[in-house]
Short mmCIF file of C-alpha atoms in Angstrom, two decimals:
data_model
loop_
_atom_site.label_atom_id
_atom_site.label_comp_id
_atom_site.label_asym_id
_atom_site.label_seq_id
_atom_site.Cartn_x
_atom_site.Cartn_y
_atom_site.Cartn_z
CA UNK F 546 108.62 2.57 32.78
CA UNK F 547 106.98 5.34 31.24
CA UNK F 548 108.78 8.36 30.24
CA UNK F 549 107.79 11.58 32.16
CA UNK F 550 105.81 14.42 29.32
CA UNK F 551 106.31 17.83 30.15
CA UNK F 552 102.83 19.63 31.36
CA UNK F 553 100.99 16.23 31.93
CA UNK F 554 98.05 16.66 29.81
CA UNK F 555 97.75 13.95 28.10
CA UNK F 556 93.88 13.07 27.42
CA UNK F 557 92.95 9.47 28.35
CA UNK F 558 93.20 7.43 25.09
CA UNK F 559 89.49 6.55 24.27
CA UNK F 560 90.02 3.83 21.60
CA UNK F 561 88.82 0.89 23.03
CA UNK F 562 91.37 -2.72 23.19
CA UNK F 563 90.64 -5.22 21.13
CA UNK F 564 88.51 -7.83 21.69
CA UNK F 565 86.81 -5.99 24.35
CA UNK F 566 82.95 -5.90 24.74
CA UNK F 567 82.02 -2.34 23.95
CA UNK F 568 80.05 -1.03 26.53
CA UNK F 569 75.72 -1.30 25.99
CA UNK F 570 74.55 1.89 23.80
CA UNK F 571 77.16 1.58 21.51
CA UNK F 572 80.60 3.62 20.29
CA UNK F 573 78.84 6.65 20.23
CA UNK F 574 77.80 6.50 23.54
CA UNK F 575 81.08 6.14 24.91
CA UNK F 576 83.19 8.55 22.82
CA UNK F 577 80.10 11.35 23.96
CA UNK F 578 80.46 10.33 27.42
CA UNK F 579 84.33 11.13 26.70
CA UNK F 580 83.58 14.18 25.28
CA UNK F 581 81.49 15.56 27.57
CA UNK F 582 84.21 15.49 30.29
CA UNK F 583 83.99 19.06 32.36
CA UNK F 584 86.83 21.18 31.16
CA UNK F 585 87.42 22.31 34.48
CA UNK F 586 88.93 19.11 34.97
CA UNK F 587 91.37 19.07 32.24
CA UNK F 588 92.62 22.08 33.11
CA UNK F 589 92.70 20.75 36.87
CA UNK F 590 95.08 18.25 35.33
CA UNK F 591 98.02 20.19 33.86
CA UNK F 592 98.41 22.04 37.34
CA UNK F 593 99.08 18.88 38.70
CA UNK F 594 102.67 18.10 40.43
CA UNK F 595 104.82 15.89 38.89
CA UNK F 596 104.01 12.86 40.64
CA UNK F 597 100.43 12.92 39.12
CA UNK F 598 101.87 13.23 35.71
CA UNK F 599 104.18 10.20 36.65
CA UNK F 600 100.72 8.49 38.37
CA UNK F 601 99.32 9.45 34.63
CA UNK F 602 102.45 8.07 32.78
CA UNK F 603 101.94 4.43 34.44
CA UNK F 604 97.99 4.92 33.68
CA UNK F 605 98.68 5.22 29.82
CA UNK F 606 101.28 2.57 29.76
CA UNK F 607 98.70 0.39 31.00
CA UNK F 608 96.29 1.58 28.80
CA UNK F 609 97.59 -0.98 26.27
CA UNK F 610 96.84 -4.04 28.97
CA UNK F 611 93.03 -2.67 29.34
CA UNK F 612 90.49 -0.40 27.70
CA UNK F 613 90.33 3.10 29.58
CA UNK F 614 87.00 3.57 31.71
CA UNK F 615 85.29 6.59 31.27
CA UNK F 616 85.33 8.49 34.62
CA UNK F 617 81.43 8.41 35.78
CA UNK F 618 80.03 12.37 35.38
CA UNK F 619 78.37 13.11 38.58
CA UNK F 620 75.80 14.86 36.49
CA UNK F 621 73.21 13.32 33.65
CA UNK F 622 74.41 13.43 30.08
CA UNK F 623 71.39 14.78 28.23
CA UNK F 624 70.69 12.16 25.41
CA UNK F 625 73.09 12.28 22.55
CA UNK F 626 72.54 14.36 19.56
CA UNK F 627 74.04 13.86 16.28
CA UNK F 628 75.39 15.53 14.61
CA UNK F 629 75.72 16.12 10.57
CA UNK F 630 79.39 16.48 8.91
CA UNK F 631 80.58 19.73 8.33
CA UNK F 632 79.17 21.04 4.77
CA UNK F 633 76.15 19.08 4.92
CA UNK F 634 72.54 19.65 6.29
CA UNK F 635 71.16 16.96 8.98
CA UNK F 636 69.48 14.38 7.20
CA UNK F 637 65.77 15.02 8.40
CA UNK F 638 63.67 11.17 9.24
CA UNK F 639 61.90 10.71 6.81
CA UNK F 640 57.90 9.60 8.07
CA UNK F 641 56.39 6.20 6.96
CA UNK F 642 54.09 7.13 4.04
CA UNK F 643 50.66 7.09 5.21
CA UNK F 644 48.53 5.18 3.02
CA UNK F 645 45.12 7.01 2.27
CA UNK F 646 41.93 4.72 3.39
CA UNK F 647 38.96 5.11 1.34
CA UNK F 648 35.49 6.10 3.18
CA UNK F 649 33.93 2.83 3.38
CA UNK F 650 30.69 3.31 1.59
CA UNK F 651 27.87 1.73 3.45
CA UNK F 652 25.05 0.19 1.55
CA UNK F 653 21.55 1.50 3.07
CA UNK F 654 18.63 -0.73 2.73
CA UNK F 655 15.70 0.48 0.68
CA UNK F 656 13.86 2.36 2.80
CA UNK F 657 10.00 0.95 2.51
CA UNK F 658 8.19 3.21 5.11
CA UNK F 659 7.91 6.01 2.35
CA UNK F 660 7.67 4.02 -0.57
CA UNK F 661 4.52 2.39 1.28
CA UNK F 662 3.29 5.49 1.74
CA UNK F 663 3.47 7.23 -1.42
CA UNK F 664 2.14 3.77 -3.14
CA UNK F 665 -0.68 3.95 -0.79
CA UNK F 666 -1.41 7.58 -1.92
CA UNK F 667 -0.43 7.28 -5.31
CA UNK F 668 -3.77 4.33 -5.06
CA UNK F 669 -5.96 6.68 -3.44
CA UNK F 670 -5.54 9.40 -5.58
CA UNK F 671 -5.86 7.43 -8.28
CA UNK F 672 -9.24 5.17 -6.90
CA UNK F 673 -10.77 9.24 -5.68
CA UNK F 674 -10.18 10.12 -9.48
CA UNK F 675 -11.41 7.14 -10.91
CA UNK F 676 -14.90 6.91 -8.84
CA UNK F 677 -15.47 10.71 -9.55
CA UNK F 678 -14.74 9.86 -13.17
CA UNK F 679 -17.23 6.98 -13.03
CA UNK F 680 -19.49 8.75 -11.25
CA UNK F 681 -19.64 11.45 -13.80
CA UNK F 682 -20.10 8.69 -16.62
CA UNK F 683 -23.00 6.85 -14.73
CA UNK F 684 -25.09 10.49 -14.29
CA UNK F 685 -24.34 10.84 -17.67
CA UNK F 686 -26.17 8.01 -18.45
CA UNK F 687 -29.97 7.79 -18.82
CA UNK F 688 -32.03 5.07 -16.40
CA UNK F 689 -32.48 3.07 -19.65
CA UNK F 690 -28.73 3.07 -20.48
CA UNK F 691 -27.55 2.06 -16.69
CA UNK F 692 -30.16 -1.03 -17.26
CA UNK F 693 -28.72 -1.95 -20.53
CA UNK F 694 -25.41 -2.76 -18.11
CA UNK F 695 -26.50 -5.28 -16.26
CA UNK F 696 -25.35 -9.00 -17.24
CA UNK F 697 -28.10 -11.11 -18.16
CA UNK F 698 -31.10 -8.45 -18.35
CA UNK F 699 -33.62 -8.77 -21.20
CA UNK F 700 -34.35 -4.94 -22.76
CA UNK F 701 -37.47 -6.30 -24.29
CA UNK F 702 -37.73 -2.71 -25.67
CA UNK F 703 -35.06 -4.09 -28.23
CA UNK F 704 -36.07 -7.65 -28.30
CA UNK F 705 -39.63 -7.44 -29.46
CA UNK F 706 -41.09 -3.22 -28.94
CA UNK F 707 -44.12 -4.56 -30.67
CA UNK F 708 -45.03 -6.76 -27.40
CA UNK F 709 -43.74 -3.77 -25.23
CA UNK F 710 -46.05 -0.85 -27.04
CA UNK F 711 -49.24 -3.28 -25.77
CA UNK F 712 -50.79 -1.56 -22.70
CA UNK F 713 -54.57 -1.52 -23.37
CA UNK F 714 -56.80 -1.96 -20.07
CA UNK F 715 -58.80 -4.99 -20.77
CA UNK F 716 -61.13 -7.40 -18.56
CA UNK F 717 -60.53 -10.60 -18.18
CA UNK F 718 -57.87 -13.19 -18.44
CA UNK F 719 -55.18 -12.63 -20.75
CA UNK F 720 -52.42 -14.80 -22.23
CA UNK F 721 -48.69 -13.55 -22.13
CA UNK F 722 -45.44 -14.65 -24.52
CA UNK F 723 -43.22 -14.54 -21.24
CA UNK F 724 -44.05 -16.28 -17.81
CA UNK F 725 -44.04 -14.19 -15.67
CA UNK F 726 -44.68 -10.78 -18.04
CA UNK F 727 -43.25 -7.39 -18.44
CA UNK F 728 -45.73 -5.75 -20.98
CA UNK F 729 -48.85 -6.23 -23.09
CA UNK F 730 -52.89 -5.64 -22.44
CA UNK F 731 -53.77 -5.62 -18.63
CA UNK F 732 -56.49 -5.06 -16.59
CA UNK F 733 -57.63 -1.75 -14.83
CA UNK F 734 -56.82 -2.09 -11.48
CA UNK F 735 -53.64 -2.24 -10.69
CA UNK F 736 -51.68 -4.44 -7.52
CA UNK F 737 -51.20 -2.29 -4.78
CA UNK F 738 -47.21 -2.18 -5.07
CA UNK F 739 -46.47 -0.15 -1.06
CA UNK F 740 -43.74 -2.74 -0.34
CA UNK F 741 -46.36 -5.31 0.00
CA UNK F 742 -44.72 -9.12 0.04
CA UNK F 743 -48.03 -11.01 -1.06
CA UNK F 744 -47.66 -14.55 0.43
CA UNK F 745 -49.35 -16.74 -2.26
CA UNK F 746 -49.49 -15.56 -6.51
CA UNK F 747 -51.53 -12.51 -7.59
CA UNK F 748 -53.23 -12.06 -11.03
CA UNK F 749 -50.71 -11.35 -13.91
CA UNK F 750 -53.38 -8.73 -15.19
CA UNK F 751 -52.83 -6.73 -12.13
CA UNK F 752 -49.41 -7.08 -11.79
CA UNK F 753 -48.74 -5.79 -14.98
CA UNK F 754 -50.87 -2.30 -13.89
CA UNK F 755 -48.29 -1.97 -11.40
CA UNK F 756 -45.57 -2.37 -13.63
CA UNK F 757 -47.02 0.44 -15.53
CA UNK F 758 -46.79 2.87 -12.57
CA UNK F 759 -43.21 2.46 -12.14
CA UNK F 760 -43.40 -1.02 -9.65
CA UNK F 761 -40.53 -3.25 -9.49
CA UNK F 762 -42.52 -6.97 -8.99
CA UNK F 763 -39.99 -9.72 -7.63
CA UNK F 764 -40.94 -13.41 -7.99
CA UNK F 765 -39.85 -16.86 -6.68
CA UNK F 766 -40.24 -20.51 -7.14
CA UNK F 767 -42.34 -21.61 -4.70
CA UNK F 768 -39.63 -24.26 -4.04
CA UNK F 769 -37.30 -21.37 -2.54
CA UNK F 770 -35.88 -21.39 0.68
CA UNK F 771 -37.14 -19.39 3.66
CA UNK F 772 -34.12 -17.71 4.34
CA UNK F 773 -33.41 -16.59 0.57
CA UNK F 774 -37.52 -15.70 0.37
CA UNK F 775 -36.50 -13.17 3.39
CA UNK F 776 -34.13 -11.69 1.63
CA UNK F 777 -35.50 -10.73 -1.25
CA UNK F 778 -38.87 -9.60 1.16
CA UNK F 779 -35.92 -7.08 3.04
CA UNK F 780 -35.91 -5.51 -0.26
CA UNK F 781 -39.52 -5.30 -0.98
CA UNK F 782 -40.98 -4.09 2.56
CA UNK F 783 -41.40 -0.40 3.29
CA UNK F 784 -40.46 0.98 -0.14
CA UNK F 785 -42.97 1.85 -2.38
CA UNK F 786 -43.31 0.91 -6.45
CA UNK F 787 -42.19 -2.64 -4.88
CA UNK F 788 -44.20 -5.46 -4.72
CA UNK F 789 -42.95 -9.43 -4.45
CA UNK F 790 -45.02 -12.61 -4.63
CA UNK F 791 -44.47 -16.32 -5.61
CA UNK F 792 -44.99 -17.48 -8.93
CA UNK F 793 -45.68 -21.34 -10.01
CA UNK F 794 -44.09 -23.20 -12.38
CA UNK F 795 -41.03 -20.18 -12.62
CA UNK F 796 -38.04 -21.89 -14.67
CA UNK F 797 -35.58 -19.97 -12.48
CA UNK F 798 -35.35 -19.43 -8.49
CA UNK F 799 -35.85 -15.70 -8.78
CA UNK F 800 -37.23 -13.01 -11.57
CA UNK F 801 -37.26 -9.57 -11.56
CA UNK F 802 -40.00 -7.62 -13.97
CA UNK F 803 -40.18 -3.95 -14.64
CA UNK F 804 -41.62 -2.62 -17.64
CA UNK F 805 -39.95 -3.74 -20.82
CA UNK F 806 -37.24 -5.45 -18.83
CA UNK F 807 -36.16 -8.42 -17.19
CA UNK F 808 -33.88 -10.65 -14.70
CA UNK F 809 -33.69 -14.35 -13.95
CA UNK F 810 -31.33 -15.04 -11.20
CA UNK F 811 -30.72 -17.88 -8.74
CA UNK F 812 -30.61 -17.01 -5.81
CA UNK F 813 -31.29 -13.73 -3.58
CA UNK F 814 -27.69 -12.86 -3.08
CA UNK F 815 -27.04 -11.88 -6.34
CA UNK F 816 -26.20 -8.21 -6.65
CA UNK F 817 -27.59 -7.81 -9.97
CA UNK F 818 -31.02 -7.87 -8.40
CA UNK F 819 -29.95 -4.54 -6.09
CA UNK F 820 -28.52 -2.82 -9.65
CA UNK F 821 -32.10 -3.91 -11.18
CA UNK F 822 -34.55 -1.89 -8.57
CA UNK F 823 -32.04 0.99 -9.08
CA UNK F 824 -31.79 1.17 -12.20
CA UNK F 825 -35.47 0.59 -12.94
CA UNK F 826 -37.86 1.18 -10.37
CA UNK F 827 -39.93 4.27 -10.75
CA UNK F 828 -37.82 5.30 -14.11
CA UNK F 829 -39.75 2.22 -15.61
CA UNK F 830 -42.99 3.71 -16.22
CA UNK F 831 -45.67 4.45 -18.61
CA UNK F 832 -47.58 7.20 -16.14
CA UNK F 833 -44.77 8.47 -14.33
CA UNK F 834 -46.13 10.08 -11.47
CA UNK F 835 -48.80 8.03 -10.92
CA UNK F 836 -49.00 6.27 -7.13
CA UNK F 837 -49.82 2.75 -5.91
CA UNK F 838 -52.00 3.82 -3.59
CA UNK F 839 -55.15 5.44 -5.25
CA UNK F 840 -57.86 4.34 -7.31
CA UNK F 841 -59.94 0.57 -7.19
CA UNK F 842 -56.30 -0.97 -5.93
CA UNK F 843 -56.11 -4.97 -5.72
CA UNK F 844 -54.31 -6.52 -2.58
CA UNK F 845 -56.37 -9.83 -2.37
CA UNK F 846 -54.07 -12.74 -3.77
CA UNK F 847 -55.18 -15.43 -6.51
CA UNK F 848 -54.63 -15.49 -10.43
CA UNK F 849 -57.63 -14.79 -11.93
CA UNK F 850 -58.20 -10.98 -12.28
CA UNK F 851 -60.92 -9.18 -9.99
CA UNK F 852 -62.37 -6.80 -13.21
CA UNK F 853 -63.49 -3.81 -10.16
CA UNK F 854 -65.62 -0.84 -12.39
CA UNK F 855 -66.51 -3.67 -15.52
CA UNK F 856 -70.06 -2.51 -14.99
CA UNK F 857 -69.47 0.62 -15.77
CA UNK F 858 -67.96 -0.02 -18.77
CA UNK F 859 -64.48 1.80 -18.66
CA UNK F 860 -61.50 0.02 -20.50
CA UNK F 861 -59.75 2.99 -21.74
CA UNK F 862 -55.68 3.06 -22.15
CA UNK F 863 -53.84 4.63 -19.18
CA UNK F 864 -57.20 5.03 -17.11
CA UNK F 865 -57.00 4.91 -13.21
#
């Protein structure tokens, strides 16, 4: 029986029994809720008559028997904020350190395209510079020089000038140190050398007159075969101070003669023989300017000289 308290305003007794499951949300939850009754209804309470304060007497007696339910607020509690002790400043959250990432460096591949294309021009430049650099050596060179070059010519002009300085016009057979010549006494008419490709051997002693003039004369086994005999004749035909004719007995396929100089080659692919006419033919000569097309000219073949004017007596060096 609970004793009747003047003015009946006794505030519900929030502590909650023991042994009791506290309500979901925690203490906190349920002493705000407690807090946040409406004032209006405390108030409401002390005007009550006395039977309410008896009805509230028997209410906190059995308060002891079973943990007070908060009175449901007909409006929403706003979420709970907490708050600091008196004296001291709110203890602020303190954020998760964020933990600085490094750029990721990315490892390009070489890039080729340009490197390809500065190679290529860095070649170019470089081939442009050398040809006009080896073009200015090679005009710097004299005809004789440029000959001197090739692999496996004989510059009889060093090997034996004696035999070279022979060039008397004479009648008659002759006999030569080298088969086929490139200097010595010859006869007085002279092989015409138009780019004619004689088809059987010609007379050494007219050959050589050619020679002379400026002629490049090509010669061939006779054992050579067709095809390489064409080429060589694609080099003779239609070009003038060129003649070409098979020779007996030759040691080597092919032989090239200019004045002073020759090649032995074997066979007519050889580029050596191109560099040879080059180098040689027309610069080669004892009476530069002088054609292959004027004077008692010899196109019959055979090897015994024709001696055309020996009746009149004329054997005199460098005579037509």
């Amino acid at each position: 029986m609970s004793t009747q308290h003047s003015g009946g305003n006794r505030k519900p007794s929030t502590k909650a029994v023991s042994g009791a499951k506290p309500k979901q949300g925690g203490d906190e939850d349920a002493e705000l809720d407690a807090e946040v009754l409406d004032e209006s209804e405390i108030s409401d309470s002390s005007d009550a008559d006395s039977s309410a304060a008896d009805e509230a007497d028997e209410a906190d007696d059995e308060d002891t028997a079973a943990p007070a339910k908060p009175r449901a607020n007909s409006r929403k509690s706003a979420p709970a904020r907490k708050t600091a002790p008196a004296g001291k400043r709110p203890a602020t959250a303190s954020r998760p350190a964020v933990k600085k990432i490094a750029p990721v460096k990315v490892k390009q591949g070489m890039s080729w395209g340009p490197i390809a294309l500065f190679t290529t021009v860095g070649v170019l430049a470089l081939g442009i510079v050398g040809f006009a650099g080896y073009q200015v050596y090679e005009n710097g060179l004299g005809w004789h020089d440029r000959a001197d070059q090739i692999s496996g010519i004989k510059d009889y002009y060093k090997l034996d000038k004696a035999m070279v300085g022979q060039r008397e016009h004479v009648w008659g057979p002759q006999t030569y140190k080298l088969s086929p010549p490139v200097a010595g006494n010859h006869n007085a008419n002279w092989q015409r050398c138009l780019g004619d490709v004689y088809p059987a051997a010609i007379a050494n002693e007219h050959a050589l007159h050619s020679l002379e003039h400026g002629a490049v004369w090509i010669t061939y086994n006779p054992s050579l075969s067709a095809d390489q005999v064409e080429q060589l004749a694609k080099r003779v035909r239609g070009n003038e101070y060129m003649l070409m004719s098979p020779y007996p007995n030759l040691d080597k396929p092919i032989s090239l003669q200019a004045w002073g100089f020759q090649l032995k080659v074997d066979n007519a692919d050889d580029k050596r023989i191109d560099e040879f006419i080059k180098a040689l033919r027309k610069n080669a000569s004892l009476e530069a300017g002088t054609p292959c097309s004027s004077g008692d000219i010899i196109t019959e073949t055979g090897t015994t000289p024709r001696d055309l004017g020996k009746d009149g007596g004329t054997t005199q060096m460098g005579g037509n």
